[in-house]
Coordinates of C-alpha atoms and ligand atoms in Angstrom, one line a residue:
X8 CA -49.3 14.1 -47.1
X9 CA -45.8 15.5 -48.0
X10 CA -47.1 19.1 -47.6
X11 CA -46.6 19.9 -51.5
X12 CA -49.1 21.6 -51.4
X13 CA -49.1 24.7 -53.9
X14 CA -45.5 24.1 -55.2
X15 CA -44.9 23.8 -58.8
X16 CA -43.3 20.9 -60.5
X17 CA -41.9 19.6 -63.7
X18 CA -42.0 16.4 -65.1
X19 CA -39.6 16.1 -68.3
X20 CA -40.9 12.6 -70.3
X21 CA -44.4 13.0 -68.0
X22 CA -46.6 12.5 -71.4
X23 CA -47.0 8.9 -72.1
X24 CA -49.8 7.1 -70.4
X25 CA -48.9 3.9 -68.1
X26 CA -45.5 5.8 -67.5
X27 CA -43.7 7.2 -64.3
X28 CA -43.7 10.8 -65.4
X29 CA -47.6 9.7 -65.7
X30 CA -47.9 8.8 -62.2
X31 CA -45.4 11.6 -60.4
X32 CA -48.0 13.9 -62.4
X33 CA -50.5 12.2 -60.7
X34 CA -48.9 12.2 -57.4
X35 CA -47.8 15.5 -57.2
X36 CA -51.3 16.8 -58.3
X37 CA -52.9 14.5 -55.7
X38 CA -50.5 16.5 -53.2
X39 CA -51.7 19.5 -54.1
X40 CA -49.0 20.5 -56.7
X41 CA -49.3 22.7 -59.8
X42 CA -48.0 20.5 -62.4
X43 CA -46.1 20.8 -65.7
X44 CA -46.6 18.0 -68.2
X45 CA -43.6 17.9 -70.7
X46 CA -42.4 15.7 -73.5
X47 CA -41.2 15.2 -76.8
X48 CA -45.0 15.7 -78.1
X49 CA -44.8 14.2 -81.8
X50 CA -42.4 11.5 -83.7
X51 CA -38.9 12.5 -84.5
X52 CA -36.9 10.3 -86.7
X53 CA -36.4 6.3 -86.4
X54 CA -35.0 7.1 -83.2
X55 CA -38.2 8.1 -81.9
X56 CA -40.7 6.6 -83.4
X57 CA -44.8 7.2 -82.3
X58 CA -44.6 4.0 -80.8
X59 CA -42.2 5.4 -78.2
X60 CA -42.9 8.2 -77.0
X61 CA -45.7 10.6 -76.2
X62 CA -47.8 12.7 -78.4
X63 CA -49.6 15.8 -77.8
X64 CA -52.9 14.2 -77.4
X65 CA -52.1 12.0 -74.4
X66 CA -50.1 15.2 -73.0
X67 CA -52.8 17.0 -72.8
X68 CA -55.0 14.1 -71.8
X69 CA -53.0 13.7 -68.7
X70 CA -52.9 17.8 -68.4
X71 CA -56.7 17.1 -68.0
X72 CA -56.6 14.4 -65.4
X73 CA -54.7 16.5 -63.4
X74 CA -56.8 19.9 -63.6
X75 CA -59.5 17.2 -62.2
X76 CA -57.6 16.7 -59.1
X77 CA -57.9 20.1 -58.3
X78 CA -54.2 21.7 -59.5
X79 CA -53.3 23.7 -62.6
X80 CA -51.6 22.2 -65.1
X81 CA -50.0 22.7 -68.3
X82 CA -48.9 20.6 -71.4
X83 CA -45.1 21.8 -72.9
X84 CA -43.5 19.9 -75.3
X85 CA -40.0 19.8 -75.0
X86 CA -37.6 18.0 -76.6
X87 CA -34.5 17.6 -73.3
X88 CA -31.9 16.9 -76.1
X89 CA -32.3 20.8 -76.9
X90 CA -31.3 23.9 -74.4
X91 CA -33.6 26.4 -75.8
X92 CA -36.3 23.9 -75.9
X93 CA -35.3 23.4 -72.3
X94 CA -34.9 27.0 -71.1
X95 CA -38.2 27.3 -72.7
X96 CA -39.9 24.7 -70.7
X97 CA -38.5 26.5 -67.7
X98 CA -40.1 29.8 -68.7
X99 CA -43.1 28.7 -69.8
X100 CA -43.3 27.4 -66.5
X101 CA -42.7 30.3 -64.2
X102 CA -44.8 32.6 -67.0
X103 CA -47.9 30.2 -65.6
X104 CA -46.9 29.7 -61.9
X105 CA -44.6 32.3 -61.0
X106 CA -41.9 29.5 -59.7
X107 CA -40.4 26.1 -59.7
X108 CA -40.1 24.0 -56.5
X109 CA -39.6 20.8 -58.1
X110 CA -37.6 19.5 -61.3
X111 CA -38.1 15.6 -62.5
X112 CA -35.3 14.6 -65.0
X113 CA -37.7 11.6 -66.2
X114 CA -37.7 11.4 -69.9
X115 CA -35.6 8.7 -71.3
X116 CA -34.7 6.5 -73.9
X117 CA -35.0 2.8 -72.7
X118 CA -35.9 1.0 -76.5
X119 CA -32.3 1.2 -78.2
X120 CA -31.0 -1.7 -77.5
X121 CA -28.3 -4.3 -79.4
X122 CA -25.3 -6.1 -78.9
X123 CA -22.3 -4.4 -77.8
X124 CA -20.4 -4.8 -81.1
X125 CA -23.3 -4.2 -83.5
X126 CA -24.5 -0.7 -81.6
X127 CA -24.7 2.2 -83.8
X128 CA -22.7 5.5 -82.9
X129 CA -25.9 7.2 -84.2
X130 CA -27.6 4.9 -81.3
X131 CA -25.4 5.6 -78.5
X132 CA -26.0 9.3 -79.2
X133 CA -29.6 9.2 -79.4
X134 CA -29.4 7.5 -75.8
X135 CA -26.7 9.3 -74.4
X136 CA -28.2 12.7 -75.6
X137 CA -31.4 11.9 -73.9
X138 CA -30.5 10.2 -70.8
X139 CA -27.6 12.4 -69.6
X140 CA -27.6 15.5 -71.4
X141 CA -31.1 16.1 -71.4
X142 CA -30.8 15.5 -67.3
X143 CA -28.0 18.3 -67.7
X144 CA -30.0 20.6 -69.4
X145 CA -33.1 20.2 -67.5
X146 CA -30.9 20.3 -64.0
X147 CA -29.0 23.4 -65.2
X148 CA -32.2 25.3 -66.1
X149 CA -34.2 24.5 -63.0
X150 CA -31.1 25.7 -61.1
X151 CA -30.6 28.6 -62.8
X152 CA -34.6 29.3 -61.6
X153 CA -33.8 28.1 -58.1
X154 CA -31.1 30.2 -57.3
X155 CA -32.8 33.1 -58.6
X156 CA -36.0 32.2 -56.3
X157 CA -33.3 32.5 -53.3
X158 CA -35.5 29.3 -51.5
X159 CA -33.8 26.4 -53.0
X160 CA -35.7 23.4 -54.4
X161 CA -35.9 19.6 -54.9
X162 CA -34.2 17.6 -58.5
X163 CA -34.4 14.6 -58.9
X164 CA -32.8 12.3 -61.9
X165 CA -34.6 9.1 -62.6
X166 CA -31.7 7.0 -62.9
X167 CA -32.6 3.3 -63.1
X168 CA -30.9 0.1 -61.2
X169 CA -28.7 0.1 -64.8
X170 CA -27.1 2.8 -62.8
X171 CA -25.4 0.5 -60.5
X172 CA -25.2 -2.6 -62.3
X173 CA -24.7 -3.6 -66.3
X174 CA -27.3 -4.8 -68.2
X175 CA -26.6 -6.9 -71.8
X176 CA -27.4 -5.5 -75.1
X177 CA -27.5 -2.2 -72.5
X178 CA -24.1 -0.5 -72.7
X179 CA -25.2 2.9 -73.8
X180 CA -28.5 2.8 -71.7
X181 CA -26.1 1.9 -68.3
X182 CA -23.3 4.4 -69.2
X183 CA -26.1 7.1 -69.1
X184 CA -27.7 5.7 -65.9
X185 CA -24.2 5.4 -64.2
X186 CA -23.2 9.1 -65.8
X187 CA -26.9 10.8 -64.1
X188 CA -25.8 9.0 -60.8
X189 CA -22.5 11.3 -61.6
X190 CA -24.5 14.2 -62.1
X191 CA -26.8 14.0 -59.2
X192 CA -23.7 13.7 -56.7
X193 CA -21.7 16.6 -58.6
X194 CA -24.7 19.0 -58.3
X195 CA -25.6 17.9 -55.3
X196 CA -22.6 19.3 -54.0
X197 CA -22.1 22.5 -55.4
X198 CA -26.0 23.2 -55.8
X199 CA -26.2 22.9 -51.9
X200 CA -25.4 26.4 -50.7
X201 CA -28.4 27.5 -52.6
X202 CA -30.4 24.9 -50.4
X203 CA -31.3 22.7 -53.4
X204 CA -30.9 19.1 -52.9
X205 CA -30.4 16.7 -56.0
X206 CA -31.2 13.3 -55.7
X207 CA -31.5 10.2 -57.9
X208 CA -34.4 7.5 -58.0
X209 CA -33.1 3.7 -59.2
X210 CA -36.0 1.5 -60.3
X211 CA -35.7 -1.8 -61.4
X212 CA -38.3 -3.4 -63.5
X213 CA -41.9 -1.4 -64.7
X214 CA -44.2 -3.1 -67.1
X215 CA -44.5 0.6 -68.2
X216 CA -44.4 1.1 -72.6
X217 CA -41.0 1.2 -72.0
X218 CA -40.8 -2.0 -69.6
X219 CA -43.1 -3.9 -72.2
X220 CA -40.7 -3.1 -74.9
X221 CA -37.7 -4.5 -73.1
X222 CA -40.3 -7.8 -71.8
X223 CA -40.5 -8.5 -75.4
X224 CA -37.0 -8.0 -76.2
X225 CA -34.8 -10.0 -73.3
X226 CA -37.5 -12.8 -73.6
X227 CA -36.7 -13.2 -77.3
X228 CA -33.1 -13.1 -76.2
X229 CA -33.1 -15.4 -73.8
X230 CA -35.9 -17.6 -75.8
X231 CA -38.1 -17.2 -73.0
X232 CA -41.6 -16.8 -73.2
X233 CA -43.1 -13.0 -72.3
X234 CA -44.8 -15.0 -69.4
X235 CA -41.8 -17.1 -68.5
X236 CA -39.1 -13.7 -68.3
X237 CA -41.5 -11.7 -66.2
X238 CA -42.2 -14.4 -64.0
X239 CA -38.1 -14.7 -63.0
X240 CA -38.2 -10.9 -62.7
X241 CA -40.6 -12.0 -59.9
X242 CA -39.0 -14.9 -58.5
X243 CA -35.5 -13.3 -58.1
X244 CA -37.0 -10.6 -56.1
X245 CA -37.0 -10.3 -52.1
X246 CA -40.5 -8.8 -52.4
X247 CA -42.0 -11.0 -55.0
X248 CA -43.1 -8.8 -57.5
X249 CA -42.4 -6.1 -60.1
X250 CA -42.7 -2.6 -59.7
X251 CA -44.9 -0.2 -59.8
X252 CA -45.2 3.4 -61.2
X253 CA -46.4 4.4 -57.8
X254 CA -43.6 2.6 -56.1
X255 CA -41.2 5.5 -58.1
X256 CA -43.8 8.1 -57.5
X257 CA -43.4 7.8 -53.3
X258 CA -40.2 8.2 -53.1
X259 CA -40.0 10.8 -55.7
X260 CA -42.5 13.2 -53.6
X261 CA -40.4 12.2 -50.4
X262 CA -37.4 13.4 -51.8
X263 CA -39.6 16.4 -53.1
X264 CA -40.6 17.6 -49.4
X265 CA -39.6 18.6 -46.2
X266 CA -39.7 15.2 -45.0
X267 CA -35.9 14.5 -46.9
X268 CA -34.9 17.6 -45.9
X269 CA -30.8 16.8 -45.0
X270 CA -31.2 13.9 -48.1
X271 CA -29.4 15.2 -50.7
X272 CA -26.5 13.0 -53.7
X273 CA -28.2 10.0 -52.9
X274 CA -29.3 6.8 -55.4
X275 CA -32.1 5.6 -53.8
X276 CA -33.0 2.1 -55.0
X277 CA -36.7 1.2 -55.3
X278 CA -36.4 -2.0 -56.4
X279 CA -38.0 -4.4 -54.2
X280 CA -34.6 -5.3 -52.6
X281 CA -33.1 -6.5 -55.6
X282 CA -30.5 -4.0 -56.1
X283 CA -29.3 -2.9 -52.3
X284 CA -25.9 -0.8 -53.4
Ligands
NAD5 N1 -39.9 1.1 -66.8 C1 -38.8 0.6 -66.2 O1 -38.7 -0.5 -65.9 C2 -37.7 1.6 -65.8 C3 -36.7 1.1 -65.0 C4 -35.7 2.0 -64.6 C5 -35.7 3.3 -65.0 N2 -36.7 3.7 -65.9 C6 -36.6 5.1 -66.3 O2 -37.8 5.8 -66.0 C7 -38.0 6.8 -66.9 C8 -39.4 6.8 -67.5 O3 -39.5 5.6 -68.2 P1 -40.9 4.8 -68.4 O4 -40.6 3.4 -68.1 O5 -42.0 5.5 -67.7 O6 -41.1 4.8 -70.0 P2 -41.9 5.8 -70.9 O7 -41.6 5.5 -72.3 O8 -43.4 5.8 -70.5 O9 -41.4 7.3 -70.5 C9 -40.2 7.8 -71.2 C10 -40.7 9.1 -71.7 O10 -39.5 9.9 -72.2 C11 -39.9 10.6 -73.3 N3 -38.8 11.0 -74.2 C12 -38.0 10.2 -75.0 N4 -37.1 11.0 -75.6 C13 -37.4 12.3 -75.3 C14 -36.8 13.5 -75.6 N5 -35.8 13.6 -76.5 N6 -37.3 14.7 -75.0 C15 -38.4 14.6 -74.1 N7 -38.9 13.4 -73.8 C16 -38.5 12.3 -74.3 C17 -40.9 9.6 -74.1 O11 -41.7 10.3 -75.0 C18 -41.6 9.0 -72.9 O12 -42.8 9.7 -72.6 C19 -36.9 6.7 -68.0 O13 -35.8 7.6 -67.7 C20 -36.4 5.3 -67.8 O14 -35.1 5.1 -68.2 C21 -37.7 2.9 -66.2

């Protein structure tokens, strides 16, 4: 549809199942895309614990769904907190595709969570590290590719609509979304000459594993009921509802192709017209 077709693409955080990296995978196979399938792979510390993040076995699960859609695919693990882990990812892509078209800063740290004066400086590390510098490293890597491949490319940051507005018990998790918003307008501007365009993506709410975490935890905060919280996520809302991964994974492969072709240091909101700056 967005005439993908045959590009190569990189999902960063793409290896937990009911999660947007899940469904860009799934999109940008279904356009036709060669896809790389990346995450942290395995547990790491209390900061990222199994229940978090995604393992090997549902990387390669997804790799799987993907091949069946007709592409190629391939499971990395990477761990975005890490350059060489990073300039590996990058490699390992062009040594099975011979290019990168398409780079998706997606992995993130959403769980960490606690009131302003209580927050760790271990916490705001892990978040911070993940968040921002891991959208560094990935964005300065793909470049890197890019500008050697002389016919520019598409990044895209998934930011989040804590990139425009603050969130409670959130401070680190905003900072990070506000700083990628930074980021995406910085490099859009010098990455430009090389015709790559960098834009960022600003959902709201996904009942994802990371959007059931935070259902549980701002319901208990506000001694809500799971039921009761989602349901005034729904009433506030122009369009009545929550999002969906494939809500993030349209606009993702529009700003991927042609079609957003003079589109580039822009925050798109996709958020149901909740958050409209
Ligand atoms: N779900 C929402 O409501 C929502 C809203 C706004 C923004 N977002 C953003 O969307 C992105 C995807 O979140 P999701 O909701 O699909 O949750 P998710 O938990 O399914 O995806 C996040 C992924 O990041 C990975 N990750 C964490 N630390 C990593 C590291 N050090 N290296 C590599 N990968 C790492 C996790 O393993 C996981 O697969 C995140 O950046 C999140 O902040 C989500």
């Amino acid at each position: 549809m967005f005439k993908l077709a045959g590009k190569t693409a990189v999902v960063t955080g793409s290896g937990r199942r009911k999660g947007i990296g899940e469904a860009l995978i799934r999109r940008f196979a279904e356009e036709g895309c060669n896809v790389v399938i990346s995450d942290l792979g395995q547990a790491k510390g209390k900061e990222f614990g199994a229940e978090h993040i995604g393992n090997t076995e549902e990387m390669e699960a997804i790799a799987a769904d993907a091949r069946a859609l007709g592409v190629q695919a391939i499971a990395v693990p990477c761990d975005v907190r890490m350059e060489d882990q990073v300039s590996n990812l990058i490699q390992a892509t062009i040594k099975a595709f011979g290019q990168l078209d398409i780079m998706v800063n997606n992995a993130g740290v959403g769980y960490i969570m606690e009131s302003f004066t209580e927050f760790k400086e271990s916490s705001w590390d892990a978040v911070l590290d993940v968040n921002l510098k891991g959208a560094f490293l990935g964005s300065k890597h793909a470049a890197i590719q890019m500008i050697n491949q002389g016919h520019g490319g598409s990044i895209i940051n998934i930011a989040s609509q804590a990139a425009k507005s603050g969130f409670p018990f959130a401070a680190a998790y905003t900072a990070s979304k506000h700083g990628l918003v930074g980021l995406t307008r910085s490099n859009a501007i010098e990455l430009g000459k090389h015709k790559i365009r960098v834009n960022a993506v600003c959902p709201n709410h996904i009942t994802t594993g990371l959007g059931h975490w935070q259902n549980q935890f701002f319901s208990e905060k506000l001694g809500l009921d799971y039921e009761t919280y989602l349901q005034g996520i729904v009433d506030r809302n122009p369009l009545q509802r929550t999002g969906l991964v494939e809500d993030i994974a349209k606009a993702v492969a529009f700003l991927a192709s042609e079609q957003s072709s003079y589109i580039t240091g822009e925050a798109m909101n996709v958020s149901g017209g909740e958050e409209y700056h």
